[in-house]
Short mmCIF file of C-alpha atoms in Angstrom, two decimals:
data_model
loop_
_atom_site.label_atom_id
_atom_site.label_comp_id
_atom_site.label_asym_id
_atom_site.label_seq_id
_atom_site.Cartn_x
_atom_site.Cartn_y
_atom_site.Cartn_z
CA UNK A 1 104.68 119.23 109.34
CA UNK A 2 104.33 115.98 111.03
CA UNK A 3 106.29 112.93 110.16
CA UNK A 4 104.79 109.18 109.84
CA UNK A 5 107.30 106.64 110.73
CA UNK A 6 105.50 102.71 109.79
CA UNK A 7 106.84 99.83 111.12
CA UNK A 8 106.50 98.44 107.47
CA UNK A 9 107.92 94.80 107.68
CA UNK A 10 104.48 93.55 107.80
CA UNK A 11 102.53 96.29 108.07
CA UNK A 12 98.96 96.12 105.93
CA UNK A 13 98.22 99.64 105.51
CA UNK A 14 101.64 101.07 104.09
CA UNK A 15 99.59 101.70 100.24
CA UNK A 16 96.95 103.81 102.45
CA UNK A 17 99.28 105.61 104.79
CA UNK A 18 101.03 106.82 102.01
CA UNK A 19 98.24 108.06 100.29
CA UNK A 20 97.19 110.11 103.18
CA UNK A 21 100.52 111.11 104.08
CA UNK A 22 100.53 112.79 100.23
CA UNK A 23 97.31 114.54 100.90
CA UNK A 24 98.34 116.47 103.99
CA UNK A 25 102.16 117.21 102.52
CA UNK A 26 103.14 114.78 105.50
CA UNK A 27 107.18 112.89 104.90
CA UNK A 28 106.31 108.97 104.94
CA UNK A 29 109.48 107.23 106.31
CA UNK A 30 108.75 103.12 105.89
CA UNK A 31 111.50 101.63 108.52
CA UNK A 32 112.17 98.04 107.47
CA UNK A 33 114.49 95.44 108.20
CA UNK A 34 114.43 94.59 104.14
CA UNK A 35 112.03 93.02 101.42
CA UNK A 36 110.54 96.60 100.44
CA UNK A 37 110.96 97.87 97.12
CA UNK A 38 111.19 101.38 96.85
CA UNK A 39 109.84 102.02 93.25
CA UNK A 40 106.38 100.63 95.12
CA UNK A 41 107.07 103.53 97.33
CA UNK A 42 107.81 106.33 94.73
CA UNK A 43 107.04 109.09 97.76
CA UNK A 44 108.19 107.65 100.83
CA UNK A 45 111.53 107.40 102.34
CA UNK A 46 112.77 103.72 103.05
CA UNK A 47 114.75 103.41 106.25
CA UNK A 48 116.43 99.67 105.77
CA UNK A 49 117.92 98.92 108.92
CA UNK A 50 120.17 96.36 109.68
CA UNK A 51 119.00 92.28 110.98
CA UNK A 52 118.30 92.18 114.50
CA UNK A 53 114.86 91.75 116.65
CA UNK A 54 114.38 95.49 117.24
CA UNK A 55 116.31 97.28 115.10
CA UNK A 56 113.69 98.85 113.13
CA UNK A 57 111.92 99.81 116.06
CA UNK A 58 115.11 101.30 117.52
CA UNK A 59 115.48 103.11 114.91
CA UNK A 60 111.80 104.57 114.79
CA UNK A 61 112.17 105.45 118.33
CA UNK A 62 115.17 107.03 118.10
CA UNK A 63 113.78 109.67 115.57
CA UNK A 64 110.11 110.01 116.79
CA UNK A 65 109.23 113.16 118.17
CA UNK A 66 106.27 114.84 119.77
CA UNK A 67 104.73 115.73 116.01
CA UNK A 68 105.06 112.34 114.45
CA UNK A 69 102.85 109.69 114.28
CA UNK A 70 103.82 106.32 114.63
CA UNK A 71 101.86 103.18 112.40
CA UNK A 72 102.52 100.04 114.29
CA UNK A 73 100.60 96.60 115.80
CA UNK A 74 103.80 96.09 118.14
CA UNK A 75 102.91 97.29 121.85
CA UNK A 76 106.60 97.57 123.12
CA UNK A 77 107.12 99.53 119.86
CA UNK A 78 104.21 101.69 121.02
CA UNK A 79 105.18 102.31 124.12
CA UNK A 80 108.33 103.58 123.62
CA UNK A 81 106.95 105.85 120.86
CA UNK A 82 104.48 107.04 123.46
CA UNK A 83 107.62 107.76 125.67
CA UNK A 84 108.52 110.21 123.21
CA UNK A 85 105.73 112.04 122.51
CA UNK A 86 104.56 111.07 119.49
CA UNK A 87 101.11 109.80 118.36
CA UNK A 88 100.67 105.91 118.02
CA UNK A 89 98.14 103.94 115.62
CA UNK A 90 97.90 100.71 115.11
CA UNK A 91 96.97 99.42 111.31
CA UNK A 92 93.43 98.78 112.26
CA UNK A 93 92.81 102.66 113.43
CA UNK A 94 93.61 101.85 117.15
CA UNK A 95 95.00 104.51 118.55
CA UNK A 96 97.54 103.74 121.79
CA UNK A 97 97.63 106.24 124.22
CA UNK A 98 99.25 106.89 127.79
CA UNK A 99 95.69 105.76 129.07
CA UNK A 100 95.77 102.78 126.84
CA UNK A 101 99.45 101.50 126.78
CA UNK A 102 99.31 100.02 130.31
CA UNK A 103 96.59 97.95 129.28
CA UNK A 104 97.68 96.59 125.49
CA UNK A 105 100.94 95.82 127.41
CA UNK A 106 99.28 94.06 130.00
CA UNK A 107 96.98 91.59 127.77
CA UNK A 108 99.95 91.21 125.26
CA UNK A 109 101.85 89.62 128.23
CA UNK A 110 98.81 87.78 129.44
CA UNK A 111 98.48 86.27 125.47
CA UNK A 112 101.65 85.65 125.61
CA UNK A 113 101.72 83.25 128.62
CA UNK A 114 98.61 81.43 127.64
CA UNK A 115 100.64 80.79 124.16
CA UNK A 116 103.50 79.16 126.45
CA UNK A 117 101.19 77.03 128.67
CA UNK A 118 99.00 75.93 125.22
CA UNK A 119 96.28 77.45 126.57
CA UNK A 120 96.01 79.47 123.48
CA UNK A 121 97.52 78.88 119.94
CA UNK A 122 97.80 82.06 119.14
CA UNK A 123 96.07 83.26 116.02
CA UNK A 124 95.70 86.78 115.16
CA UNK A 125 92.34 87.94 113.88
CA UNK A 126 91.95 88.43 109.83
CA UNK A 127 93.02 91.55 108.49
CA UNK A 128 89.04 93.07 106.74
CA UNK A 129 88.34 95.70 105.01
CA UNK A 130 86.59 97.61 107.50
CA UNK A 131 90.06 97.36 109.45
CA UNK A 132 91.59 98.93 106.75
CA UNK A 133 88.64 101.52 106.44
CA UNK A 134 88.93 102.67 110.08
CA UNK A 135 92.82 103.08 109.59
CA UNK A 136 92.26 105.25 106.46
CA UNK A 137 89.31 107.04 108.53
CA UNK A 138 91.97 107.67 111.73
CA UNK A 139 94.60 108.44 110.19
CA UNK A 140 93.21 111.11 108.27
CA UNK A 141 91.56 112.63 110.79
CA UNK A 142 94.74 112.33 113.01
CA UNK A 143 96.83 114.50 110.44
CA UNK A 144 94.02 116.70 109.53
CA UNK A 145 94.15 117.56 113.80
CA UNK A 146 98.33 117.78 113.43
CA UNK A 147 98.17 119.93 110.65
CA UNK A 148 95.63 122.78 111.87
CA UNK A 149 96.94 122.78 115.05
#
């Protein structure tokens, strides 16, 4: 049975990947650096980790494995997760994949200098519904493939 590790310190979808992870039987592990209370989480295991800039996703990568699926919008995070076999979605239903990685690491880097030179200020998009919708949508689909398979 797969696993779903999220990167839950401020990840939107935690309410829905829980749901789904219920459905298929799936273990939900939320990984968080604090702030998350469990009774919110009555089926999920929370992973509190200790302060520190990439402790939680040390910690994800360290158990990840070729049948878990990672939730996460951080692109190093991703990467290494990809490293280790295991499937990577981001909380708007993006899947990263080795084909993919190169180039969310790429523009993330490119964004990143533009923020530094105030070429850019940096705002994120507006987390919508129909984010949330295609999340639901790829995620279930992901563990329905996991689970026949």
């Amino acid at each position: 049975m797969p696993r779903i590790f999220v990167d839950a310190d401020a990840c939107p979808v935690k309410d829905e990947a829980l749901e789904i992870a219920d459905r298929y039987g799936a273990e939900l592990v939320l990984v968080s650096n604090g702030g998350i209370r469990p009774s919110r989480y009555p089926g999920a295991r929370i992973v509190v980790v200790a302060e520190g800039a990439d402790a939680a996703d040390d910690r994800i990568v360290e158990e990840a494995g070729p049948r878990d699926v990672i939730i996460t919008a951080d692109i190093p995070l991703a990467a290494r997760a990809l490293e280790r076999g295991a499937t990577v979605l981001g909380p708007t239903g993006r899947p990263f994949t080795p084909e993919t990685i190169g180039t969310a690491l790429s523009m993330r880097a490119f964004k990143q200098h533009l923020r530094e030179t105030g070429e850019s200020k940096g705002y994120n998009a507006a987390f919508t519904a129909a984010d949330r919708s295609r999340f639901r949508q790829a995620l279930d689909l992901l563990l329905r493939r996991l689970t026949d398979g």
